[in-house]
mmCIF file of C-alpha atoms and ligand atoms in Angstrom:
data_model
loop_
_atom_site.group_PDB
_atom_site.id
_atom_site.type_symbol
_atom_site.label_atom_id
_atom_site.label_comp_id
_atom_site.label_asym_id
_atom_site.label_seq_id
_atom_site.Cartn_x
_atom_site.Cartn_y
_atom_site.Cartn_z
ATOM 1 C CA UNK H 1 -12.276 193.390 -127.588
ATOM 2 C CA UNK H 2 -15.625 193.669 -129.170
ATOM 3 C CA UNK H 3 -17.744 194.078 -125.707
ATOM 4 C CA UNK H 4 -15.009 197.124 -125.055
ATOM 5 C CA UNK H 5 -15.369 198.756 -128.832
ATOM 6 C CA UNK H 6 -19.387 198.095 -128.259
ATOM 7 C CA UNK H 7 -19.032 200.198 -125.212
ATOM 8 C CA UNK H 8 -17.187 203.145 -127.065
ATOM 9 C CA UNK H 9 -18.040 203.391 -130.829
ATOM 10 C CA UNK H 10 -20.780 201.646 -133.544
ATOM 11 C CA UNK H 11 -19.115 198.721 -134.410
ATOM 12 C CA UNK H 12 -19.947 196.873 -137.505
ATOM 13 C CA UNK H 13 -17.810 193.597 -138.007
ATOM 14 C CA UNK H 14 -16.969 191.097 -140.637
ATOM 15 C CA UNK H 15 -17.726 188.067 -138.997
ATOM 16 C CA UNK H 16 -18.177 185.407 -141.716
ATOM 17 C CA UNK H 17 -15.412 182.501 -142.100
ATOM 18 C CA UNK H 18 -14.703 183.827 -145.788
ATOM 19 C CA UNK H 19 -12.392 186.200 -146.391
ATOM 20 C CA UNK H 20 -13.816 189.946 -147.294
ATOM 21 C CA UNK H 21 -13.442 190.745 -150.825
ATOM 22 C CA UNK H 22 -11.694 194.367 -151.669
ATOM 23 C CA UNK H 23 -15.136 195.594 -153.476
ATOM 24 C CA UNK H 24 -16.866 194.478 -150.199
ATOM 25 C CA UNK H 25 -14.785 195.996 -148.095
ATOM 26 C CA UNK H 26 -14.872 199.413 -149.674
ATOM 27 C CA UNK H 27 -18.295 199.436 -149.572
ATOM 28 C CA UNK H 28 -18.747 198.585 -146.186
ATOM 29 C CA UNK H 29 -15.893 201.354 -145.369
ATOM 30 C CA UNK H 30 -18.004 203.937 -147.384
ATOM 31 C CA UNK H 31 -19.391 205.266 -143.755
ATOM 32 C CA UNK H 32 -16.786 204.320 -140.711
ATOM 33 C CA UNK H 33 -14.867 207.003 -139.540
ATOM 34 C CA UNK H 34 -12.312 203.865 -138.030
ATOM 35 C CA UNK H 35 -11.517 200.876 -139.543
ATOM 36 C CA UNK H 36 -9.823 197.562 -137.211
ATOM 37 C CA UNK H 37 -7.368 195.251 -139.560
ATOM 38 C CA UNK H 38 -4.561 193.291 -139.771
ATOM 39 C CA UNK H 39 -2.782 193.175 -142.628
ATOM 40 C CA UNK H 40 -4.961 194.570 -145.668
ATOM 41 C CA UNK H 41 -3.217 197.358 -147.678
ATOM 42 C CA UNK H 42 -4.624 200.409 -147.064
ATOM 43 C CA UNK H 43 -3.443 202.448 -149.866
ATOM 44 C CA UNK H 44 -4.487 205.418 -152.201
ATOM 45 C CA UNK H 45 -7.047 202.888 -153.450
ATOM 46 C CA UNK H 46 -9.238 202.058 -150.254
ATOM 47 C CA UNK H 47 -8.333 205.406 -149.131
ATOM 48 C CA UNK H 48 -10.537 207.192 -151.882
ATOM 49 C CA UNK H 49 -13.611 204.926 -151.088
ATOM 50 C CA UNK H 50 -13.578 205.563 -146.844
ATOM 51 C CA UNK H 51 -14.101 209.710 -147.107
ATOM 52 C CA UNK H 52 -15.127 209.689 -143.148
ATOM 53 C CA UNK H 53 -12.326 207.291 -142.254
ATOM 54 C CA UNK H 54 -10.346 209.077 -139.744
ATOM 55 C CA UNK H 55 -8.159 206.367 -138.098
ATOM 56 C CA UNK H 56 -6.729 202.372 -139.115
ATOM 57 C CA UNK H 57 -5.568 200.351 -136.218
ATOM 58 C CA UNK H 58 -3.891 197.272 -137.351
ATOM 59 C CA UNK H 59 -3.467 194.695 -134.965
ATOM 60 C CA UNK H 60 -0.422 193.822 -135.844
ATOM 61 C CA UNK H 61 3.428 195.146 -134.438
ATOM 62 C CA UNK H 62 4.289 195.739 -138.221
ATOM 63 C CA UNK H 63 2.759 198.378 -140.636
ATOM 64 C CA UNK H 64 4.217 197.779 -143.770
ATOM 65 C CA UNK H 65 0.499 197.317 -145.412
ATOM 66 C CA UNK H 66 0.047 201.067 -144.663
ATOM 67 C CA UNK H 67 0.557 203.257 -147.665
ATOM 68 C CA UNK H 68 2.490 206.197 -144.646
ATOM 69 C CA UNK H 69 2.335 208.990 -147.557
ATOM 70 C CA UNK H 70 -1.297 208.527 -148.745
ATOM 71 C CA UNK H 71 -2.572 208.109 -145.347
ATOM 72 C CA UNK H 72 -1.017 211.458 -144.405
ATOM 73 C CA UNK H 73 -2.180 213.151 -147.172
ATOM 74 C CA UNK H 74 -5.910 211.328 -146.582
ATOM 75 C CA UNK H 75 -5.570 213.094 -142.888
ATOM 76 C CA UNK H 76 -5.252 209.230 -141.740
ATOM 77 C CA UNK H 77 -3.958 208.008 -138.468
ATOM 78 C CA UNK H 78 -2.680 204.974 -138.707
ATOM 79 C CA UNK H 79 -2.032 202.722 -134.918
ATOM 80 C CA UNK H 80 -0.256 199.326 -134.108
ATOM 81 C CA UNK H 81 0.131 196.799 -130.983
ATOM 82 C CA UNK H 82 3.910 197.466 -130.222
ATOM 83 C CA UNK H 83 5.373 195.726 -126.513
ATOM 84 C CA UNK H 84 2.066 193.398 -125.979
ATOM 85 C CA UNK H 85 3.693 190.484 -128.476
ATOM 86 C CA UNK H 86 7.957 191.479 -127.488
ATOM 87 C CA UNK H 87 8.202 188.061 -125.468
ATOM 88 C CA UNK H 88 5.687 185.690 -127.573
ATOM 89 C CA UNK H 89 7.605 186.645 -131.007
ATOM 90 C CA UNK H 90 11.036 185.999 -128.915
ATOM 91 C CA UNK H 91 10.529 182.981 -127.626
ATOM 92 C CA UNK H 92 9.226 181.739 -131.549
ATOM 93 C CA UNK H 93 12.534 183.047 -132.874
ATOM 94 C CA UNK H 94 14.160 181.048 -130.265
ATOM 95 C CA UNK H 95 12.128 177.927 -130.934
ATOM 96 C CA UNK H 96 13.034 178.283 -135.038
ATOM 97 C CA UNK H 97 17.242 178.585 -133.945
ATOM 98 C CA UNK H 98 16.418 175.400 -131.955
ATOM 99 C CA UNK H 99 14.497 173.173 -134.415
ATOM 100 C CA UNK H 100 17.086 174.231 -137.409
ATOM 101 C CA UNK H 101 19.748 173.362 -135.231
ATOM 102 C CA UNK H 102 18.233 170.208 -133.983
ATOM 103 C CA UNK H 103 16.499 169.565 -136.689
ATOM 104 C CA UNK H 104 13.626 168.911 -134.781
ATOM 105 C CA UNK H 105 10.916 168.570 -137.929
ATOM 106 C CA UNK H 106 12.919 166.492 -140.015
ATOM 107 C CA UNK H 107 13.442 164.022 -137.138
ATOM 108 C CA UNK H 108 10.239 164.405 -135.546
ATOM 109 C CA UNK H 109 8.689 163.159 -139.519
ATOM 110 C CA UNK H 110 11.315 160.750 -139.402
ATOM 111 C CA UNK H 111 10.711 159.577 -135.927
ATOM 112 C CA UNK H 112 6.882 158.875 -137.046
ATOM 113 C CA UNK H 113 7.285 156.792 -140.104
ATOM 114 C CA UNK H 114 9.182 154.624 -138.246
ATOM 115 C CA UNK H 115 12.847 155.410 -139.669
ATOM 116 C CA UNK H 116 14.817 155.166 -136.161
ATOM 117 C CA UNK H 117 18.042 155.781 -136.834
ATOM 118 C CA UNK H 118 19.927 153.360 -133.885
ATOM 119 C CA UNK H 119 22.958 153.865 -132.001
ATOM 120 C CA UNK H 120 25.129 157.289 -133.272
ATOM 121 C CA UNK H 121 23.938 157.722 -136.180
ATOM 122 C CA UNK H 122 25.300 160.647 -137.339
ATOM 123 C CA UNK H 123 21.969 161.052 -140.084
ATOM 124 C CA UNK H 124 20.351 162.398 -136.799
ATOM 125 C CA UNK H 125 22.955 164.446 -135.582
ATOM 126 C CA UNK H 126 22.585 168.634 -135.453
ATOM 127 C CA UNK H 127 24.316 171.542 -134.556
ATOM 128 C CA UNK H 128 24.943 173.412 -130.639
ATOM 129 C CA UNK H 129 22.797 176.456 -129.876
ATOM 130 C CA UNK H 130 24.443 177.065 -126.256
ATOM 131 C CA UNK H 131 27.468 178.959 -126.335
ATOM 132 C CA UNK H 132 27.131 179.635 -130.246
ATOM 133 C CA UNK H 133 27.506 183.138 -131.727
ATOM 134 C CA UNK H 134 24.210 184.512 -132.415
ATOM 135 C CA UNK H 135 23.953 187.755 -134.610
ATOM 136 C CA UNK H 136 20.767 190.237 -134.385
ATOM 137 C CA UNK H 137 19.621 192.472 -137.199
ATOM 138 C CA UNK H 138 17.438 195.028 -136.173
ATOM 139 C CA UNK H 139 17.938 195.516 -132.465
ATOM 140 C CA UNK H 140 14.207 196.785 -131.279
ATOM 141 C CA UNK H 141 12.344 195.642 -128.004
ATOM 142 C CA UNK H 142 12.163 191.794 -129.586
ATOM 143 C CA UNK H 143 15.792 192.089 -131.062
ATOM 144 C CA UNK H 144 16.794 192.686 -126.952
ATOM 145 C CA UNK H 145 14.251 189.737 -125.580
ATOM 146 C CA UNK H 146 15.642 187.215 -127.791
ATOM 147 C CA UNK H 147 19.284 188.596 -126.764
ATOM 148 C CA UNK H 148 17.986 188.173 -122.899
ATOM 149 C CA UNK H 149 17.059 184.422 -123.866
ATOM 150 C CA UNK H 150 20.301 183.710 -125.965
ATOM 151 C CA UNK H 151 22.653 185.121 -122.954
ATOM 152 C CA UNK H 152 20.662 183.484 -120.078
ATOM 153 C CA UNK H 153 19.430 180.950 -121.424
ATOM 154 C CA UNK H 154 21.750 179.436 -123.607
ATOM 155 C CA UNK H 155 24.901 180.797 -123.017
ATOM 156 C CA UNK H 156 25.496 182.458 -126.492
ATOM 157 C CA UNK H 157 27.495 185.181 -127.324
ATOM 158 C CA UNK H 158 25.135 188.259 -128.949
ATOM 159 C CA UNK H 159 26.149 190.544 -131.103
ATOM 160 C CA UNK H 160 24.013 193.273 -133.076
ATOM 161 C CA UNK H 161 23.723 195.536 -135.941
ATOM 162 C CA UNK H 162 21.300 198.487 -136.088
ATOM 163 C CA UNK H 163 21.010 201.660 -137.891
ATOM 164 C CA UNK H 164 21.155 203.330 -134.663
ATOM 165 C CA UNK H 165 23.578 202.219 -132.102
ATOM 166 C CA UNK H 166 21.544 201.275 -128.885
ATOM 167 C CA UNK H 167 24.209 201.995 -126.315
ATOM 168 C CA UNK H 168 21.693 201.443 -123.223
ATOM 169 C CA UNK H 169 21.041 197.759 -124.436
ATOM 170 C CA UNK H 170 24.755 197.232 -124.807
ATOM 171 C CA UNK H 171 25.682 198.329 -121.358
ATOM 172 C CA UNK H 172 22.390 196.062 -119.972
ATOM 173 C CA UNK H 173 22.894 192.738 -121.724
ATOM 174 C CA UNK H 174 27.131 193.468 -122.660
ATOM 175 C CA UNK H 175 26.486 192.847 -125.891
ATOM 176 C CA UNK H 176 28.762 194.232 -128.726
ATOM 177 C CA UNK H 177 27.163 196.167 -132.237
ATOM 178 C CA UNK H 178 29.043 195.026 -135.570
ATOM 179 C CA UNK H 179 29.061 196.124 -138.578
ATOM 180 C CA UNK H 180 26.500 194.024 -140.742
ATOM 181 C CA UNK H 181 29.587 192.750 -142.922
ATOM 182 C CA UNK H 182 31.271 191.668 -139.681
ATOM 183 C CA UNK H 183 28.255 190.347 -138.234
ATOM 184 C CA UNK H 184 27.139 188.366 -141.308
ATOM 185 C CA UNK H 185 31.074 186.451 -140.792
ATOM 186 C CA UNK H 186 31.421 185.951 -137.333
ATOM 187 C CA UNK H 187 27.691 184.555 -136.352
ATOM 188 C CA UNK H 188 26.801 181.200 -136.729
ATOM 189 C CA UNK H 189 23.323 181.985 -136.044
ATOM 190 C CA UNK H 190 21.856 185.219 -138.102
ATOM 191 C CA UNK H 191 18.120 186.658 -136.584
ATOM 192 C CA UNK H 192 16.621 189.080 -139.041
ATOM 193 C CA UNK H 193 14.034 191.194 -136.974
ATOM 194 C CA UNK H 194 14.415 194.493 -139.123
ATOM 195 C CA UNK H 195 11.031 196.283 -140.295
ATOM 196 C CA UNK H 196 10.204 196.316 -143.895
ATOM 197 C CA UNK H 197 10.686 199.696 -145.250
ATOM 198 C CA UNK H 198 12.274 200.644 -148.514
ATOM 199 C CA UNK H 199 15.539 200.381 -147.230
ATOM 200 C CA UNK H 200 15.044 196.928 -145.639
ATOM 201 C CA UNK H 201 13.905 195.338 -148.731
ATOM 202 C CA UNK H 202 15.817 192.536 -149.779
ATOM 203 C CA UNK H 203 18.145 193.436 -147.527
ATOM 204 C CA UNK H 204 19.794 190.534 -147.392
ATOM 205 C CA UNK H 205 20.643 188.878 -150.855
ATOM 206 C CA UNK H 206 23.105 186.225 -152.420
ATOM 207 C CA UNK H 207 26.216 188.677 -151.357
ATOM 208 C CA UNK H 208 25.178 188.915 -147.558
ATOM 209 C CA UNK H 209 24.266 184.689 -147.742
ATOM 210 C CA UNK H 210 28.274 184.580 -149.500
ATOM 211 C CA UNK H 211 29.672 186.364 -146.490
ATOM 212 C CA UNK H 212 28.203 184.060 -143.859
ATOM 213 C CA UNK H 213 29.613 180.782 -142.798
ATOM 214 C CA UNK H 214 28.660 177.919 -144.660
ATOM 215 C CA UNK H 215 27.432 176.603 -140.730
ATOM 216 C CA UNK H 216 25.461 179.440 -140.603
ATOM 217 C CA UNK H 217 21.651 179.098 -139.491
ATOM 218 C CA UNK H 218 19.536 181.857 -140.926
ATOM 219 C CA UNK H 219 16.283 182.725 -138.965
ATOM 220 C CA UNK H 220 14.078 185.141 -140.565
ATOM 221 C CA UNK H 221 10.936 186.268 -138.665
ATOM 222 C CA UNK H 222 10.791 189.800 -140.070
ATOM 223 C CA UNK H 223 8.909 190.147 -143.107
ATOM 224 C CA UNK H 224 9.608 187.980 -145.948
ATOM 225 C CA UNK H 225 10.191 190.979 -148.501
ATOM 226 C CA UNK H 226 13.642 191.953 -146.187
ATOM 227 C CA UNK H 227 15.554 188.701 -147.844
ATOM 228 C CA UNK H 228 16.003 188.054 -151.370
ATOM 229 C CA UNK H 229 14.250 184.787 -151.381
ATOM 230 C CA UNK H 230 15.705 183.519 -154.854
ATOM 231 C CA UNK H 231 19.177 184.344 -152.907
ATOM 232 C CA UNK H 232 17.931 182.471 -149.887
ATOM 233 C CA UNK H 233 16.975 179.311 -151.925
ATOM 234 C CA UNK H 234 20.306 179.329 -154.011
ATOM 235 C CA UNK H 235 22.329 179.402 -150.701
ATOM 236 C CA UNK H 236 20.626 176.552 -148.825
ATOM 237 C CA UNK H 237 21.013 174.587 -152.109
ATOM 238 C CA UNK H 238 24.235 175.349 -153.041
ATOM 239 C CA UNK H 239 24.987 174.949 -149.137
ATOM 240 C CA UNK H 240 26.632 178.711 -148.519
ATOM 241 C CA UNK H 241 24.797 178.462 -145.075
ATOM 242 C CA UNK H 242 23.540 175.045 -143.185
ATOM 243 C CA UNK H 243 19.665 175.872 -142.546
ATOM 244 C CA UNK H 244 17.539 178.155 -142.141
ATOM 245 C CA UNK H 245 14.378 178.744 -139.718
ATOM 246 C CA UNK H 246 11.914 181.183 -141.038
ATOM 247 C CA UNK H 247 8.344 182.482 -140.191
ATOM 248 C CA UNK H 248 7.382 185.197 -143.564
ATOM 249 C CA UNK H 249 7.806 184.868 -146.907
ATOM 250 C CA UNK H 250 8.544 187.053 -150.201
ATOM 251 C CA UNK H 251 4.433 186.027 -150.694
ATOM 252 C CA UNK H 252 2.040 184.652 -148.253
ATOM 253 C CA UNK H 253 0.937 182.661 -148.236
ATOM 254 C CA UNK H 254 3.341 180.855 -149.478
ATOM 255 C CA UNK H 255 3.343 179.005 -153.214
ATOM 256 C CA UNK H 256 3.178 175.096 -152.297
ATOM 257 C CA UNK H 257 5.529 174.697 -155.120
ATOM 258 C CA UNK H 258 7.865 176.960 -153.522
ATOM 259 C CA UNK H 259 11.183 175.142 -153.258
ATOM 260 C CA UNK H 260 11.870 175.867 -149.633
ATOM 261 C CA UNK H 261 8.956 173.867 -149.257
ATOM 262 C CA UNK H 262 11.155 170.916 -149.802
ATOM 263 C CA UNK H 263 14.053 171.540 -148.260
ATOM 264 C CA UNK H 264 14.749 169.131 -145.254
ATOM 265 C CA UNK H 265 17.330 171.997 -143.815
ATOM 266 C CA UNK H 266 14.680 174.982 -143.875
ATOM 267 C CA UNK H 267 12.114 174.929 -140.909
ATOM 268 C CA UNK H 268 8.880 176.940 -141.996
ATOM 269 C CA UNK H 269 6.201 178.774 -140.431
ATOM 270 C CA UNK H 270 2.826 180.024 -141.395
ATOM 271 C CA UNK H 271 3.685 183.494 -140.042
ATOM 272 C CA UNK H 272 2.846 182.821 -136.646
ATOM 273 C CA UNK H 273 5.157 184.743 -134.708
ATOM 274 C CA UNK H 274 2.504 186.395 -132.472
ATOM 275 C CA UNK H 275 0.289 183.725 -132.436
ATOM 276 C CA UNK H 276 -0.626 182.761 -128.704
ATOM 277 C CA UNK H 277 -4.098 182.960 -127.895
ATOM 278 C CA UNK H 278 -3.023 185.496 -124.869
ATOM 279 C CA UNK H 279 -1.009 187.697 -127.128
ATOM 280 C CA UNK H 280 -3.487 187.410 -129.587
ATOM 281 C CA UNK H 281 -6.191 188.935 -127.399
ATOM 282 C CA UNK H 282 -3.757 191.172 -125.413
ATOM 283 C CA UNK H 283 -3.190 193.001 -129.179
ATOM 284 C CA UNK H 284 -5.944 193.007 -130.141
ATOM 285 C CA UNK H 285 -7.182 195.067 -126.812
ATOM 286 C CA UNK H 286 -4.733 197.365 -127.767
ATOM 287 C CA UNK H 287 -5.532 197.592 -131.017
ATOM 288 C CA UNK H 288 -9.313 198.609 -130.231
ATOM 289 C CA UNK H 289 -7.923 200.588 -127.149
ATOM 290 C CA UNK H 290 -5.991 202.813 -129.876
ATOM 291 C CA UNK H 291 -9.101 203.195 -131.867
ATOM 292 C CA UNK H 292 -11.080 204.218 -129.273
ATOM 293 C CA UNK H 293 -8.132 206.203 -127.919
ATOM 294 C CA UNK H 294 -7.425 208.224 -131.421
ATOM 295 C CA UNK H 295 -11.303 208.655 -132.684
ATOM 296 C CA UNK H 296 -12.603 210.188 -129.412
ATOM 297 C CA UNK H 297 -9.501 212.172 -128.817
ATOM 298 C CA UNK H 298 -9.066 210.621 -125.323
ATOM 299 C CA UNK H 299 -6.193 209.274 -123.741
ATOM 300 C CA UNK H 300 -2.811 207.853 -125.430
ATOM 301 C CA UNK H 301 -2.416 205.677 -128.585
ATOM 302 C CA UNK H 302 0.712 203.845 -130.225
ATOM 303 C CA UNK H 303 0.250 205.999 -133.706
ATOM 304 C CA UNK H 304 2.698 204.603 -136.505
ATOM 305 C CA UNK H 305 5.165 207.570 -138.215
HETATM 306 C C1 DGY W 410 3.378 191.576 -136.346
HETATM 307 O O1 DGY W 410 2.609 191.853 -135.421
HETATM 308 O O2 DGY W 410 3.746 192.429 -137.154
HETATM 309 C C2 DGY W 410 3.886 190.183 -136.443
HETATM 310 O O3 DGY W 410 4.443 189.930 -137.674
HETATM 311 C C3 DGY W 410 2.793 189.199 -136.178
HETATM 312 O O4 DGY W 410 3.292 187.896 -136.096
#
């Protein structure tokens, strides 16, 4: 990535282990015309200190750090890494439906402190994935790879809601769209993979965790601001729904007093969802081929609306 941006542009980079600070970052944005993140907000704020900045290209599938409206009215393009991380962020949802299920931590920290459980001992028992109804919210390209996995691999039946009905994917994979009321009954396995916009947020609260089964596994690898995670906390302890598997958080990262912290039936992530050194690099080439793409006005980039 940084040999190619070399090649194109004058690249300054941030290449000390501590974080930047938001002072030192403006001032180091006072001059670029494009600016390489993932995750920082850029909002009215850093806006107003970058007066050449021209184009942000967040490495990164979701943009929900970009302020849309202040960037448009700053003349800002803003550019993500869409397709590059579809399979890698499929195959992690998958792998959080199969260690709630299985309960793979629990056991595996119970396996190591030398707790065996012998015989049939039904303290080690979990719940089928194959042939299980699994429910997707938010049917985009990763919403249809983790379909293609559920159906071929496992067997599942895969139903969908999305704002838009996506009538091509339903013919390809004969899967069904529901309602979200429906959906939220039938599934015993609910994927969240919505972006966070303002209608997203906290999409899912106590009344959407009260209309699930109380076998219900939960898997939310969205952003953490979709689910009301007070709601979330109150159903796995109350047990409305049976586990949950999730990779983002209402803050990250996360509190360490956080209660789902402690939960033996919730299977957390540090946000990882991308995070394979080959998808890694392969967004991050996209990321400074969007740059590159957008500043010198050559060739296509994936710009953000
Ligand atoms: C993204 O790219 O938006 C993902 O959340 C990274 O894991």
């Amino acid at each position: 990535m940084q040999e190619y941006l070399e090649e194109h542009v004058n690249l300054k980079v941030w290449d000390k282990t501590v974080p930047i600070t938001r002072e030192q970052l403006f001032k180091e944005l006072e001059d670029v015309e494009g600016f390489i993140t993932s995750g920082v907000k850029v909002n009215e704020e850093l806006l107003r200190q970058a007066p050449k900045l021209r184009v942000v290209s967040t490495i990164s599938v979701g943009y929900n750090h970009f302020d849309l409206e202040a960037m448009n009215t700053y003349g800002v393009i803003g550019t993500h890494t869409p397709y590059v991380l579809d399979d890698t962020v499929a195959d992690l949802v998958i792998s959080l439906m199969l260690s709630a299920a299985r309960r793979i931590p629990e056991l595996d920290a119970m396996t190591k402190r030398g707790d065996w459980k012998k015989g049939n001992a039904e303290q080690s028992f979990g719940v089928d994935v194959h042939h299980q109804k699994l429910g997707i919210i938010g049917m985009g390209r990763i919403g249809e790879k983790i379909a293609q996995r559920a159906l071929f691999g496992f067997d599942m039946e895969v139903s969908y809601f999305n704002r838009n009905r996506k009538y091509e994917v339903e013919k390809k994979l004969n899967i069904k769209a529901l309602p979200m009321d429906d959906l939220l009954k039938e599934s015993d396995f609910i994927v969240l993979l919505v972006p966070l916009t303002s209608e997203t947020k906290q999409l899912i609260g106590e009344r959407e965790f009260i209309l699930m089964k109380k076998s219900a596994i939960f898997i939310n690898a969205s952003r953490g601001q979709t689910v009301d995670e007070q709601a979330l906390i109150n159903a796995l302890k109350t047990n409305e729904i049976l586990a949950a598997g999730l990779d983002v958080y209402e803050q990250e990262p996360i509190d360490p007093n956080n209660p789902l912290l402690k939960m033996e039936n919730v299977v957390t992530l540090p946000h990882i969802g991308s995070a394979t050194l080959k998808t890694r690099n392969a967004m991050a080439m996209v990321a400074a081929k969007n740059i590159v793409a957008a500043l010198l006005g050559e060739g296509s980039f994936y710009q953000v609306k």
